[in-house]
Coordinates of C-alpha atoms in Angstrom, one line a residue:
Chain A
M72 CA 39.4 -38.7 -21.1
T73 CA 39.4 -40.7 -17.6
D74 CA 40.7 -43.5 -19.9
L75 CA 43.9 -41.6 -21.1
L76 CA 44.5 -40.9 -17.5
T77 CA 44.4 -44.5 -16.2
Q78 CA 46.5 -45.2 -19.8
L79 CA 49.4 -43.0 -18.7
P80 CA 52.3 -44.9 -17.2
P81 CA 52.5 -44.8 -13.3
D82 CA 55.0 -42.1 -11.9
P83 CA 58.1 -44.1 -10.7
I84 CA 58.1 -41.4 -8.3
Y85 CA 54.7 -43.5 -6.4
D86 CA 57.1 -46.9 -6.7
R87 CA 59.7 -45.4 -5.2
R88 CA 57.5 -44.1 -2.4
K89 CA 55.6 -47.2 -1.6
Q90 CA 59.3 -49.0 -1.1
I91 CA 60.0 -46.3 1.3
Q92 CA 56.9 -46.7 3.0
E93 CA 57.3 -50.4 3.0
R94 CA 60.5 -50.0 4.4
A95 CA 59.2 -47.4 6.9
A96 CA 57.0 -50.1 8.4
K97 CA 59.2 -53.2 8.2
T98 CA 61.4 -51.3 10.3
I99 CA 59.9 -49.3 12.5
G100 CA 59.5 -51.9 15.4
R101 CA 63.2 -52.1 15.5
R102 CA 64.1 -48.4 15.1
T103 CA 61.7 -47.6 18.0
L104 CA 63.6 -50.3 20.0
I105 CA 66.7 -48.8 19.3
S106 CA 65.2 -45.2 20.3
R107 CA 64.0 -46.2 23.5
A108 CA 67.2 -48.0 24.4
Y109 CA 69.3 -44.5 23.4
I110 CA 66.8 -42.5 25.2
S111 CA 67.2 -44.6 28.2
M112 CA 70.7 -44.3 27.8
L113 CA 71.0 -40.9 27.9
M114 CA 68.8 -40.3 30.6
G115 CA 71.0 -42.6 32.4
C116 CA 74.1 -40.9 31.6
F117 CA 72.2 -37.4 33.0
I118 CA 71.4 -39.8 36.2
I119 CA 75.2 -40.7 36.5
A120 CA 76.3 -37.5 36.2
L121 CA 74.2 -35.7 39.0
I122 CA 75.8 -38.8 41.4
P123 CA 79.0 -37.0 42.0
L124 CA 77.5 -33.9 43.1
G125 CA 74.9 -36.0 45.2
S126 CA 77.9 -37.2 46.6
V127 CA 79.8 -34.3 47.2
I128 CA 76.7 -32.6 48.8
Y129 CA 76.0 -35.5 51.1
A130 CA 79.1 -35.4 52.5
L131 CA 79.5 -32.3 53.0
I132 CA 76.6 -31.9 55.1
N133 CA 77.6 -35.2 57.0
K134 CA 80.9 -34.4 58.0
G135 CA 80.9 -30.8 57.7
I136 CA 77.9 -30.4 59.9
A137 CA 79.3 -32.9 62.6
A138 CA 82.5 -30.8 62.6
I139 CA 81.3 -27.7 62.8
S140 CA 80.4 -25.4 66.0
W141 CA 80.7 -22.0 66.9
T142 CA 84.1 -22.1 68.3
F143 CA 85.1 -23.9 65.5
L144 CA 83.7 -20.9 63.4
T145 CA 84.6 -17.6 65.6
A146 CA 88.6 -18.8 66.8
L147 CA 91.6 -19.2 66.2
P148 CA 93.1 -22.5 65.2
S149 CA 95.9 -24.3 67.5
Q150 CA 98.4 -26.9 66.4
P151 CA 97.1 -30.5 67.8
N152 CA 99.9 -32.6 69.6
L153 CA 100.9 -36.5 70.3
M154 CA 98.8 -35.5 74.0
Q155 CA 96.1 -33.1 72.8
Q156 CA 95.2 -34.7 69.1
D157 CA 91.8 -33.1 69.6
A158 CA 92.8 -29.5 69.7
I159 CA 92.3 -28.3 66.6
G160 CA 90.4 -24.7 67.8
G161 CA 89.0 -22.9 64.8
I162 CA 89.0 -20.8 61.8
G163 CA 87.8 -17.8 62.5
N164 CA 90.7 -16.1 61.2
A165 CA 90.7 -18.0 58.1
I166 CA 87.3 -16.8 57.3
L167 CA 88.4 -12.9 58.1
G168 CA 91.4 -13.8 55.9
T169 CA 89.2 -14.9 52.6
I170 CA 86.6 -12.2 53.1
I171 CA 89.7 -9.8 53.4
I172 CA 91.3 -11.5 50.1
D173 CA 88.4 -11.7 48.0
L174 CA 86.7 -8.3 48.7
L175 CA 90.2 -6.1 48.4
A176 CA 90.7 -8.3 44.9
G177 CA 87.2 -7.8 43.6
L178 CA 87.8 -4.0 44.3
V179 CA 90.9 -4.3 42.3
A180 CA 89.0 -6.2 39.6
V181 CA 85.9 -5.1 39.0
P182 CA 86.5 -1.6 37.8
I183 CA 88.9 -2.7 35.2
G184 CA 86.9 -5.6 34.5
V185 CA 83.7 -3.7 33.5
L186 CA 85.9 -0.6 31.7
L187 CA 87.2 -3.3 30.0
G188 CA 84.0 -5.2 29.4
L189 CA 83.0 -1.7 27.7
Y190 CA 85.9 -1.3 25.6
L191 CA 85.4 -5.0 24.0
A192 CA 81.4 -4.1 23.5
E193 CA 82.1 -0.9 22.1
A194 CA 85.5 -0.8 20.1
T195 CA 86.0 -2.7 16.6
S196 CA 89.4 -2.0 16.0
R197 CA 91.9 -4.9 15.7
V198 CA 93.3 -3.8 19.0
A199 CA 90.1 -4.8 20.2
D200 CA 89.9 -8.1 18.5
F201 CA 93.0 -8.7 19.9
L202 CA 92.8 -7.7 23.5
R203 CA 89.1 -9.9 23.4
A204 CA 90.9 -13.0 22.2
I205 CA 93.5 -12.2 25.0
T206 CA 90.3 -11.9 27.8
E207 CA 88.9 -15.1 26.3
I208 CA 92.0 -17.3 26.6
M209 CA 93.3 -15.8 30.0
T210 CA 89.6 -17.3 31.2
G211 CA 91.4 -20.6 30.6
I212 CA 94.4 -19.9 32.1
P213 CA 94.8 -22.2 34.8
S214 CA 95.0 -20.4 38.2
I215 CA 98.2 -21.8 39.3
L216 CA 100.2 -20.0 36.8
L217 CA 99.2 -16.4 38.2
G218 CA 100.4 -18.0 41.6
V219 CA 104.1 -18.4 40.1
F220 CA 103.4 -14.5 38.7
A221 CA 102.3 -13.4 41.9
Y222 CA 105.6 -15.1 43.1
E223 CA 108.0 -13.5 41.2
Y224 CA 106.3 -10.4 41.2
V225 CA 105.0 -9.6 45.1
V226 CA 106.8 -12.2 47.4
V227 CA 110.2 -12.4 45.8
P228 CA 110.6 -8.1 45.9
T229 CA 108.8 -7.9 49.3
K230 CA 110.8 -10.7 50.5
Q231 CA 107.0 -11.8 51.9
F232 CA 104.7 -14.0 51.7
S233 CA 101.3 -12.5 51.8
G234 CA 97.7 -11.5 51.4
L235 CA 98.7 -9.2 48.7
A236 CA 100.2 -11.2 46.6
G237 CA 97.2 -13.1 46.9
I238 CA 95.1 -10.5 46.0
V239 CA 97.3 -10.0 42.7
A240 CA 96.7 -13.5 42.0
L241 CA 92.6 -13.6 42.1
G242 CA 92.6 -9.9 40.9
V243 CA 94.4 -10.9 37.5
L244 CA 91.8 -14.0 37.5
M245 CA 89.1 -12.7 37.9
V246 CA 89.3 -9.4 35.8
P247 CA 88.9 -11.4 32.1
V248 CA 85.7 -13.4 33.6
I249 CA 84.2 -10.1 34.9
A250 CA 85.1 -8.6 31.6
K251 CA 83.9 -11.2 29.9
A252 CA 80.2 -11.2 31.4
S253 CA 80.0 -7.3 31.1
E254 CA 81.1 -7.4 27.6
I255 CA 77.7 -10.1 27.1
S256 CA 75.7 -7.9 28.7
F257 CA 76.5 -4.3 27.1
R258 CA 76.1 -6.2 23.7
G259 CA 72.6 -6.9 24.7
V260 CA 71.5 -3.6 25.4
P261 CA 69.2 -2.8 22.3
S262 CA 70.6 -0.3 19.8
T263 CA 67.7 1.8 19.7
L264 CA 68.4 3.2 23.2
R265 CA 71.9 4.0 22.6
E266 CA 70.6 5.9 19.2
A267 CA 67.9 7.5 21.3
G268 CA 70.8 9.1 23.8
L269 CA 72.6 9.8 20.4
A270 CA 69.6 11.6 19.0
L271 CA 69.3 13.5 22.3
G272 CA 73.0 15.2 21.7
A273 CA 73.7 13.4 24.3
R274 CA 78.0 12.2 24.3
D275 CA 79.4 8.7 24.8
S276 CA 80.4 9.1 28.2
K277 CA 77.0 9.9 28.7
I278 CA 75.1 7.5 27.3
A279 CA 77.1 4.7 29.0
K280 CA 76.6 6.0 32.2
S281 CA 72.5 7.1 31.8
I282 CA 72.0 4.3 29.1
T283 CA 74.4 1.4 28.5
L284 CA 75.3 0.7 32.5
P285 CA 71.6 1.2 34.4
V286 CA 70.5 -1.4 31.4
A287 CA 73.4 -4.2 31.9
A288 CA 73.6 -3.5 35.2
P289 CA 72.0 -6.8 36.1
G290 CA 74.4 -9.2 33.8
V291 CA 77.6 -7.0 35.2
I292 CA 76.2 -7.5 39.0
T293 CA 75.6 -11.2 38.4
G294 CA 79.1 -11.6 36.6
V295 CA 80.9 -9.7 39.3
L296 CA 79.4 -11.6 42.0
L297 CA 80.0 -14.8 40.1
S298 CA 83.8 -14.0 39.5
L299 CA 83.8 -13.2 43.0
A300 CA 82.7 -16.6 44.1
R301 CA 84.7 -18.3 42.1
A302 CA 88.1 -16.5 43.3
M303 CA 86.9 -17.5 46.8
G304 CA 87.1 -21.3 45.7
E305 CA 90.8 -20.6 44.2
T306 CA 93.2 -22.9 45.9
A307 CA 96.2 -23.1 43.6
P308 CA 97.5 -19.6 43.7
I309 CA 97.0 -18.6 47.4
L310 CA 98.5 -22.0 48.2
L311 CA 101.7 -20.5 46.3
V312 CA 101.4 -17.0 48.0
V313 CA 99.8 -16.3 50.9
G314 CA 101.8 -17.7 53.4
A315 CA 100.1 -19.3 56.6
S316 CA 99.0 -17.1 59.3
G317 CA 97.6 -18.9 63.2
A318 CA 96.1 -15.3 64.3
W319 CA 93.6 -12.1 63.0
N320 CA 95.5 -10.6 60.5
F321 CA 93.3 -7.3 59.4
N322 CA 97.1 -6.3 57.1
P323 CA 97.1 -7.7 53.5
L324 CA 100.6 -7.3 53.4
K325 CA 101.4 -9.9 56.1
P326 CA 100.9 -13.8 55.9
I327 CA 97.2 -14.7 55.8
S328 CA 95.2 -17.7 56.5
A329 CA 92.5 -18.6 53.9
L330 CA 89.7 -21.2 54.0
P331 CA 90.7 -23.1 50.5
L332 CA 93.9 -23.3 51.7
L333 CA 93.3 -24.7 55.2
T334 CA 90.9 -27.5 54.0
Y335 CA 94.2 -28.3 51.5
N336 CA 96.5 -28.6 54.4
Y337 CA 94.1 -30.4 57.2
S338 CA 93.1 -33.1 54.3
G339 CA 96.7 -34.0 54.2
S340 CA 97.2 -33.9 58.0
Q341 CA 98.4 -37.2 60.2
Y342 CA 95.7 -36.1 62.6
P343 CA 92.5 -37.7 62.1
S344 CA 91.0 -34.7 64.1
Q345 CA 92.4 -32.1 61.7
R346 CA 91.3 -34.7 58.3
A347 CA 87.7 -34.5 59.9
A348 CA 87.8 -30.9 60.5
A349 CA 89.1 -30.3 56.5
W350 CA 85.2 -30.8 55.8
G351 CA 84.0 -28.6 58.5
V352 CA 86.0 -25.9 56.6
A353 CA 84.9 -27.0 53.3
L354 CA 81.5 -26.9 54.0
A355 CA 82.3 -23.0 55.4
L356 CA 83.7 -22.6 52.6
V357 CA 81.0 -23.8 49.8
T358 CA 78.0 -21.8 52.1
M359 CA 79.9 -18.9 51.6
I360 CA 80.3 -19.1 47.9
L361 CA 76.7 -20.3 47.8
I362 CA 75.7 -17.0 49.4
L363 CA 77.5 -15.4 46.7
S364 CA 76.1 -17.2 43.8
L365 CA 72.4 -17.2 45.3
T366 CA 72.7 -13.4 45.5
A367 CA 73.8 -13.2 42.1
R368 CA 70.8 -15.4 40.7
I369 CA 68.1 -13.5 43.0
V370 CA 70.0 -9.9 41.9
S371 CA 69.5 -10.4 38.6
A372 CA 66.1 -11.7 38.6
R373 CA 64.9 -9.0 40.8
M374 CA 66.5 -6.2 38.5
R375 CA 65.2 -8.0 35.6
R376 CA 61.9 -7.8 37.0
E377 CA 61.9 -4.1 37.9
K378 CA 62.9 -3.2 34.4
R379 CA 59.7 -4.2 32.9
Chain B
M136 CA 56.3 33.2 8.9
M137 CA 60.2 33.0 7.8
Q138 CA 60.9 35.3 10.7
T139 CA 59.4 33.2 13.4
K140 CA 61.5 30.3 12.1
E141 CA 64.6 32.4 12.4
P142 CA 65.3 32.2 15.9
S143 CA 64.5 28.5 16.3
F144 CA 66.9 28.0 13.1
N145 CA 69.1 30.0 15.6
G146 CA 68.5 27.8 18.6
S147 CA 69.3 24.2 16.9
S148 CA 72.6 25.5 15.1
E149 CA 73.4 26.7 19.1
V150 CA 72.9 23.1 20.1
A151 CA 74.8 21.7 17.3
E152 CA 77.8 23.8 18.1
R153 CA 77.2 22.5 21.9
V154 CA 77.0 18.7 21.0
S155 CA 80.0 19.3 18.2
H156 CA 81.9 20.7 21.2
S157 CA 80.9 17.9 23.3
A158 CA 81.7 15.5 21.0
T159 CA 85.4 16.6 20.7
S160 CA 85.2 17.0 24.6
D161 CA 85.0 13.3 25.1
R162 CA 88.1 11.9 24.9
P163 CA 88.1 11.5 28.5
Y164 CA 86.1 8.4 28.6
K165 CA 87.6 7.0 25.5
F166 CA 90.6 7.5 27.5
V167 CA 89.4 5.9 30.2
L168 CA 88.6 3.0 28.5
K169 CA 91.4 2.3 26.4
G170 CA 93.4 2.9 29.5
A171 CA 91.5 -0.2 31.3
A172 CA 91.7 -2.1 28.7
F173 CA 95.8 -1.7 27.6
F174 CA 96.3 -1.7 31.5
F175 CA 95.0 -5.1 31.4
G176 CA 97.0 -6.2 28.2
A177 CA 100.0 -4.7 29.9
V178 CA 99.2 -7.1 33.1
V179 CA 98.7 -9.8 31.1
L180 CA 102.2 -9.0 28.9
V181 CA 103.7 -9.1 32.4
F182 CA 102.2 -12.1 33.3
V183 CA 103.6 -13.9 30.7
W184 CA 106.9 -12.1 30.5
S185 CA 107.5 -13.3 34.5
V186 CA 106.6 -17.1 34.0
L187 CA 109.2 -16.6 30.9
Q188 CA 111.7 -15.2 33.2
A189 CA 112.1 -17.1 35.7
A190 CA 112.0 -20.2 33.1
W191 CA 114.7 -18.7 31.7
P192 CA 117.8 -20.6 34.1
A193 CA 116.0 -23.7 33.6
L194 CA 115.5 -23.1 29.8
R195 CA 119.1 -22.5 29.1
Q196 CA 120.2 -25.7 31.4
N197 CA 118.4 -28.0 29.9
G198 CA 117.0 -26.8 26.9
F199 CA 115.0 -29.4 24.4
H200 CA 115.7 -32.2 27.2
L201 CA 113.0 -30.5 29.6
I202 CA 110.1 -31.6 27.4
T203 CA 112.0 -35.5 26.2
G204 CA 114.3 -36.0 29.5
T205 CA 112.6 -38.2 32.2
S206 CA 115.0 -36.8 35.1
W207 CA 113.8 -34.6 37.8
V208 CA 115.0 -34.8 41.3
A209 CA 112.8 -32.7 43.2
G210 CA 115.2 -30.0 45.2
G211 CA 117.9 -30.9 43.1
N212 CA 120.2 -28.8 40.7
G213 CA 119.1 -31.0 37.7
P214 CA 119.4 -31.7 34.7
F215 CA 115.4 -31.8 34.6
G216 CA 113.1 -33.4 32.1
A217 CA 109.6 -33.4 32.3
F218 CA 108.6 -36.0 29.7
A219 CA 106.8 -38.0 32.7
L220 CA 104.7 -35.1 33.8
I221 CA 103.6 -34.0 30.6
A222 CA 102.6 -37.9 29.8
D223 CA 100.7 -37.8 33.1
T224 CA 99.1 -34.8 32.5
L225 CA 97.9 -35.8 29.1
I226 CA 96.4 -39.2 30.3
T227 CA 94.8 -37.9 32.9
T228 CA 92.9 -35.2 30.7
L229 CA 92.3 -38.0 28.0
I230 CA 90.8 -40.4 30.9
A231 CA 88.7 -37.2 31.8
L232 CA 87.3 -36.9 28.3
L233 CA 86.7 -40.6 27.6
I234 CA 84.3 -40.3 30.9
A235 CA 83.0 -36.8 30.5
V236 CA 82.5 -36.2 26.8
P237 CA 79.9 -39.2 26.4
I238 CA 78.0 -38.4 29.9
G239 CA 78.5 -34.6 29.1
I240 CA 76.9 -34.9 25.9
S241 CA 74.4 -37.7 26.2
S242 CA 73.0 -35.0 29.4
A243 CA 73.1 -32.0 27.4
L244 CA 70.2 -34.2 25.0
A245 CA 68.7 -35.3 28.2
L246 CA 68.7 -32.0 29.8
L247 CA 67.2 -30.4 26.5
F248 CA 64.8 -32.5 25.2
L249 CA 64.0 -35.2 27.6
V250 CA 64.1 -34.1 31.1
P251 CA 60.0 -32.9 31.8
P252 CA 60.0 -29.2 30.9
K253 CA 59.4 -28.6 34.9
F254 CA 62.6 -30.2 36.1
R255 CA 64.7 -28.7 33.1
T256 CA 65.6 -25.2 35.2
I257 CA 66.4 -27.2 38.3
G258 CA 68.4 -29.4 36.6
A259 CA 70.5 -26.9 34.9
S260 CA 70.9 -25.1 38.2
L261 CA 72.1 -28.5 39.7
V262 CA 74.8 -28.9 36.9
E263 CA 75.9 -25.1 37.9
L264 CA 76.3 -26.2 41.5
L265 CA 78.4 -28.9 40.0
A266 CA 80.6 -26.1 38.9
A267 CA 80.5 -23.8 41.9
V268 CA 82.0 -26.5 44.2
P269 CA 85.4 -25.4 44.6
S270 CA 88.0 -27.5 42.9
V271 CA 90.1 -28.3 46.7
V272 CA 86.1 -29.9 47.9
Y273 CA 86.1 -32.4 45.1
G274 CA 89.8 -33.3 45.9
L275 CA 88.9 -33.9 49.4
W276 CA 86.1 -35.9 48.0
G277 CA 88.0 -37.8 45.8
L278 CA 90.6 -38.5 48.6
W279 CA 87.7 -39.5 51.0
Y280 CA 85.3 -41.1 49.1
L281 CA 87.0 -42.4 45.2
T282 CA 90.2 -43.8 47.1
P283 CA 88.8 -46.5 48.9
W284 CA 86.1 -47.1 46.4
L285 CA 88.5 -47.3 43.6
S286 CA 91.1 -49.6 45.3
H287 CA 88.5 -52.1 46.9
T288 CA 85.7 -52.5 44.0
V289 CA 87.3 -50.2 40.7
Q290 CA 90.9 -51.3 40.5
P291 CA 90.7 -55.0 41.7
F292 CA 87.6 -55.3 39.0
L293 CA 89.8 -53.5 36.2
A294 CA 92.4 -55.8 37.2
G295 CA 90.8 -58.8 36.8
I296 CA 89.8 -57.8 33.1
T297 CA 93.2 -58.0 31.9
G298 CA 95.0 -60.2 34.4
S299 CA 96.9 -57.5 36.5
Q300 CA 98.7 -56.5 32.7
F301 CA 99.1 -53.3 31.6
P302 CA 96.9 -51.2 31.6
F303 CA 95.9 -52.0 35.1
S304 CA 98.9 -53.7 36.9
G305 CA 100.7 -52.6 40.2
P306 CA 99.6 -52.2 43.2
Q307 CA 95.7 -51.1 43.7
Q308 CA 96.1 -48.2 46.3
G309 CA 93.3 -45.8 45.2
F310 CA 95.9 -42.4 44.2
S311 CA 96.4 -43.2 40.7
L312 CA 96.5 -41.6 37.1
L313 CA 93.0 -43.3 36.9
L314 CA 91.6 -41.6 39.7
A315 CA 93.0 -38.2 39.1
G316 CA 91.2 -38.6 35.5
I317 CA 88.1 -39.8 37.7
V318 CA 88.2 -36.8 39.5
L319 CA 88.7 -34.3 36.8
S320 CA 85.7 -36.1 34.6
V321 CA 83.9 -35.3 37.4
M322 CA 85.1 -31.2 37.3
I323 CA 84.8 -30.9 33.8
L324 CA 81.6 -32.3 33.5
P325 CA 79.8 -29.2 34.1
T326 CA 81.8 -26.9 31.0
I327 CA 80.8 -29.7 28.6
V328 CA 77.4 -29.5 29.8
A329 CA 76.5 -25.9 30.0
I330 CA 78.7 -25.5 26.6
S331 CA 77.2 -28.2 24.6
R332 CA 73.5 -27.5 25.7
D333 CA 74.1 -23.8 24.3
V334 CA 75.0 -25.1 21.0
I335 CA 72.3 -27.6 20.8
S336 CA 69.7 -25.1 22.1
V337 CA 70.3 -23.2 18.6
V338 CA 69.9 -25.8 16.3
P339 CA 66.8 -24.9 13.7
V340 CA 63.5 -26.3 15.4
D341 CA 62.7 -26.8 11.4
L342 CA 65.2 -29.0 11.3
I343 CA 64.1 -31.2 14.0
E344 CA 60.7 -31.3 12.9
G345 CA 61.9 -32.0 9.5
G346 CA 63.2 -34.9 10.8
L347 CA 60.6 -35.9 13.0
S348 CA 57.9 -35.5 10.0
L349 CA 59.8 -37.7 7.8
G350 CA 59.4 -40.7 10.0
A351 CA 62.7 -40.7 11.9
T352 CA 62.8 -41.8 15.6
R353 CA 63.9 -39.7 18.2
S354 CA 67.4 -40.8 18.3
Q355 CA 67.7 -40.7 14.4
V356 CA 66.8 -37.1 14.9
F357 CA 69.2 -36.9 18.0
T358 CA 72.0 -38.9 15.7
K359 CA 71.2 -38.0 12.5
V360 CA 69.8 -33.9 12.8
I361 CA 71.1 -32.6 16.1
L362 CA 74.2 -34.0 16.9
P363 CA 75.5 -33.0 13.2
T364 CA 74.7 -29.8 12.6
S365 CA 76.0 -28.7 16.5
K366 CA 79.1 -30.9 15.8
T367 CA 81.6 -27.8 15.8
G368 CA 80.1 -26.0 19.1
I369 CA 80.3 -29.5 20.5
M370 CA 83.8 -29.8 19.7
G371 CA 84.7 -26.6 21.2
A372 CA 83.1 -27.3 24.5
I373 CA 85.0 -30.6 24.8
V374 CA 88.2 -28.4 23.8
L375 CA 87.3 -26.4 26.6
G376 CA 86.4 -29.2 28.8
A377 CA 90.3 -30.5 28.0
G378 CA 91.8 -26.8 28.4
R379 CA 90.3 -27.1 32.2
A380 CA 91.4 -30.6 32.6
L381 CA 95.0 -29.9 31.7
G382 CA 95.2 -27.0 34.1
E383 CA 93.3 -28.7 37.0
T384 CA 96.0 -28.6 39.8
I385 CA 94.8 -28.9 43.7
A386 CA 91.9 -31.8 42.9
V387 CA 95.0 -33.8 41.1
A388 CA 97.4 -32.9 43.6
M389 CA 95.3 -34.6 46.4
V390 CA 94.6 -37.6 44.5
I391 CA 97.4 -38.4 42.2
G392 CA 100.0 -39.5 45.0
S393 CA 102.4 -36.9 43.8
N394 CA 105.5 -38.9 42.6
I395 CA 107.1 -38.1 39.5
Q396 CA 108.1 -41.1 37.7
M397 CA 107.4 -42.3 34.1
P398 CA 103.7 -43.8 34.3
K399 CA 103.5 -47.9 34.0
S400 CA 100.1 -48.1 34.3
L401 CA 96.9 -46.6 34.6
F402 CA 97.6 -47.4 38.2
S403 CA 100.7 -45.8 38.6
T404 CA 101.1 -42.7 41.1
G405 CA 102.5 -39.8 39.0
G406 CA 102.1 -36.1 39.0
T407 CA 100.8 -33.7 36.2
L408 CA 102.1 -30.2 35.4
A409 CA 100.2 -28.5 37.5
S410 CA 100.1 -30.8 40.5
T411 CA 103.7 -30.6 40.5
I412 CA 104.2 -27.1 40.7
A413 CA 101.8 -26.9 43.3
T414 CA 103.4 -29.5 45.7
E415 CA 106.6 -28.7 45.5
F416 CA 107.2 -24.4 44.9
G417 CA 106.5 -24.5 48.5
D418 CA 110.3 -26.2 49.3
A419 CA 112.3 -25.6 46.1
S420 CA 115.8 -25.6 46.8
G421 CA 118.5 -25.2 44.2
N422 CA 117.7 -25.2 40.7
T423 CA 114.4 -26.5 41.3
G424 CA 112.4 -23.1 41.3
A425 CA 113.3 -22.3 37.9
A426 CA 112.4 -25.7 36.8
L427 CA 108.9 -25.4 38.0
A428 CA 108.8 -22.0 36.3
A429 CA 109.6 -24.1 33.3
L430 CA 107.0 -26.4 33.5
A431 CA 104.9 -23.4 34.1
L432 CA 105.7 -21.7 30.9
I433 CA 104.7 -25.5 29.0
L434 CA 101.4 -25.5 30.7
M435 CA 100.9 -21.7 29.8
V436 CA 101.5 -23.0 26.2
I437 CA 99.9 -25.7 25.5
T438 CA 96.4 -24.3 27.9
A439 CA 96.8 -20.7 26.0
S440 CA 96.5 -23.3 22.3
V441 CA 94.1 -25.1 23.6
N442 CA 91.9 -22.4 24.6
A443 CA 92.5 -20.7 21.5
F444 CA 91.5 -23.3 19.3
A445 CA 88.1 -24.0 21.8
R446 CA 87.7 -20.0 20.7
V447 CA 88.0 -20.3 17.4
L448 CA 85.7 -23.5 17.3
T449 CA 82.6 -21.4 19.8
N450 CA 83.5 -18.5 17.2
R451 CA 83.0 -20.7 13.9
A452 CA 80.1 -22.2 15.9
K453 CA 78.3 -19.3 16.5
A454 CA 79.1 -17.9 12.7
T455 CA 77.1 -20.9 11.3
A456 CA 74.5 -20.6 13.8

């Protein structure tokens, strides 16, 4: 019996396996070396990716804090001239203008965006597919095009640059972002919850109000806050339509001042004092944006915890 | 027994009646949802129409010359040809992709597999932070920090390589297509990192472990298992990044040197479609306004197609995952 086994011709697979093992053993040194080099290259790239972030943050803090003071944050701007080159005043009205434009745009965009998100999450028709595609494409449309739109449909008919035009441009910009975020969180609501509602005989509107919306709320609120943060930093559409204002202005039908616009205008100023102040404006803007983004994170984290 | 069941049966039929009644009376809800959706659809339609309408005079005046022509006198009456602007837009986007794609994909891999687990969330938040910085701040940063760096270090170095010949010829003044491309690369990096991280993270662990168990080194697993598996999704990330670079406005306007001319080298100043709309819209006179709207139309067609393509790719990636 044992003789018979040893007399069998060797299975070719053993040979092949031996070959492979030999080759693997022979090349392991080289392959490890390549792997190490490759991995350090990946880590190097990751570190390179973080350099601009570090540089931007350093610049914002270093140059921005130097420009910021209480008067700078609360006073009205003043136009420096050759005699008084350092008389740049403050950015109080620009902070106010930014908040007004952003909040009103949000006020318009949030209900439409959330309802659109709910529609996209629930409807399955071809029309819904089409609208979903439109929504996704609109999230990537350059913001300056919405400036052109607001110019044609608000500034030209009213013959006036105004905060309203900025609100329209930013509102249209925010809707698809909110809708996309809401759609994703609405889809994340377990179908068992909705079916439980259906089994109790609740109508769709009741299910939406009492089940879908509350369960999806953290995601929706995060989406809303992030879209507010994104809209706040938008410069291109604002540049075309809101005009400029050096006064306190609560009326969105009039030209209005805004932080991103001021940053842009100051950066190209002929006065070194204004060019330096651009960093102060930028720091104020980024701080407001970061407050919104951080709130978004905290809100969603806390609401998720409460759910459990 | 049968008698006692009767009332409950009646009761449930009552409930059924009310339920069916409520189902039919739920029209307002459907109506509101549809209303919001169709309202947004209508707004998009009006948006497209407004750009088309504003651009119409320029389209009639210039026809195909608008795309192929090179004459552009700001504030003039035309004829307008945006070839140089389209070329600048494509060149800056290409530079941005050449820099951001390798760095972005490497960072995504590093974030997922190489960075110690403790720092992974922090790393991801840092990349998100990079995305939260508004574009005007990147422009300011490019203006103050990159312009001197470019004109003192990068441009002399590059010019040294080719002996001041194409593509690194011309004055080394910082403001250039090259600088715009570099600033854009920083701006699209978060998009590429975030999306490729998402698609790479759904590569099945079985595949990765299968590769490792066969004796592959880590780099072999990266290049032979992970990247091929997530190829489509990564392409989607790249195309989305390209879409962002094509439409980026303010940061480019601040560093490109706003000057409409045929690009002669990467050191040339220029203007992209978006940046030219931003810089010239304020004092557009004569037929320039319509010509700028025509730029907006060209930009809209390009970015909408690029985004649609990205959507197809990411959807396909999702379907195969």
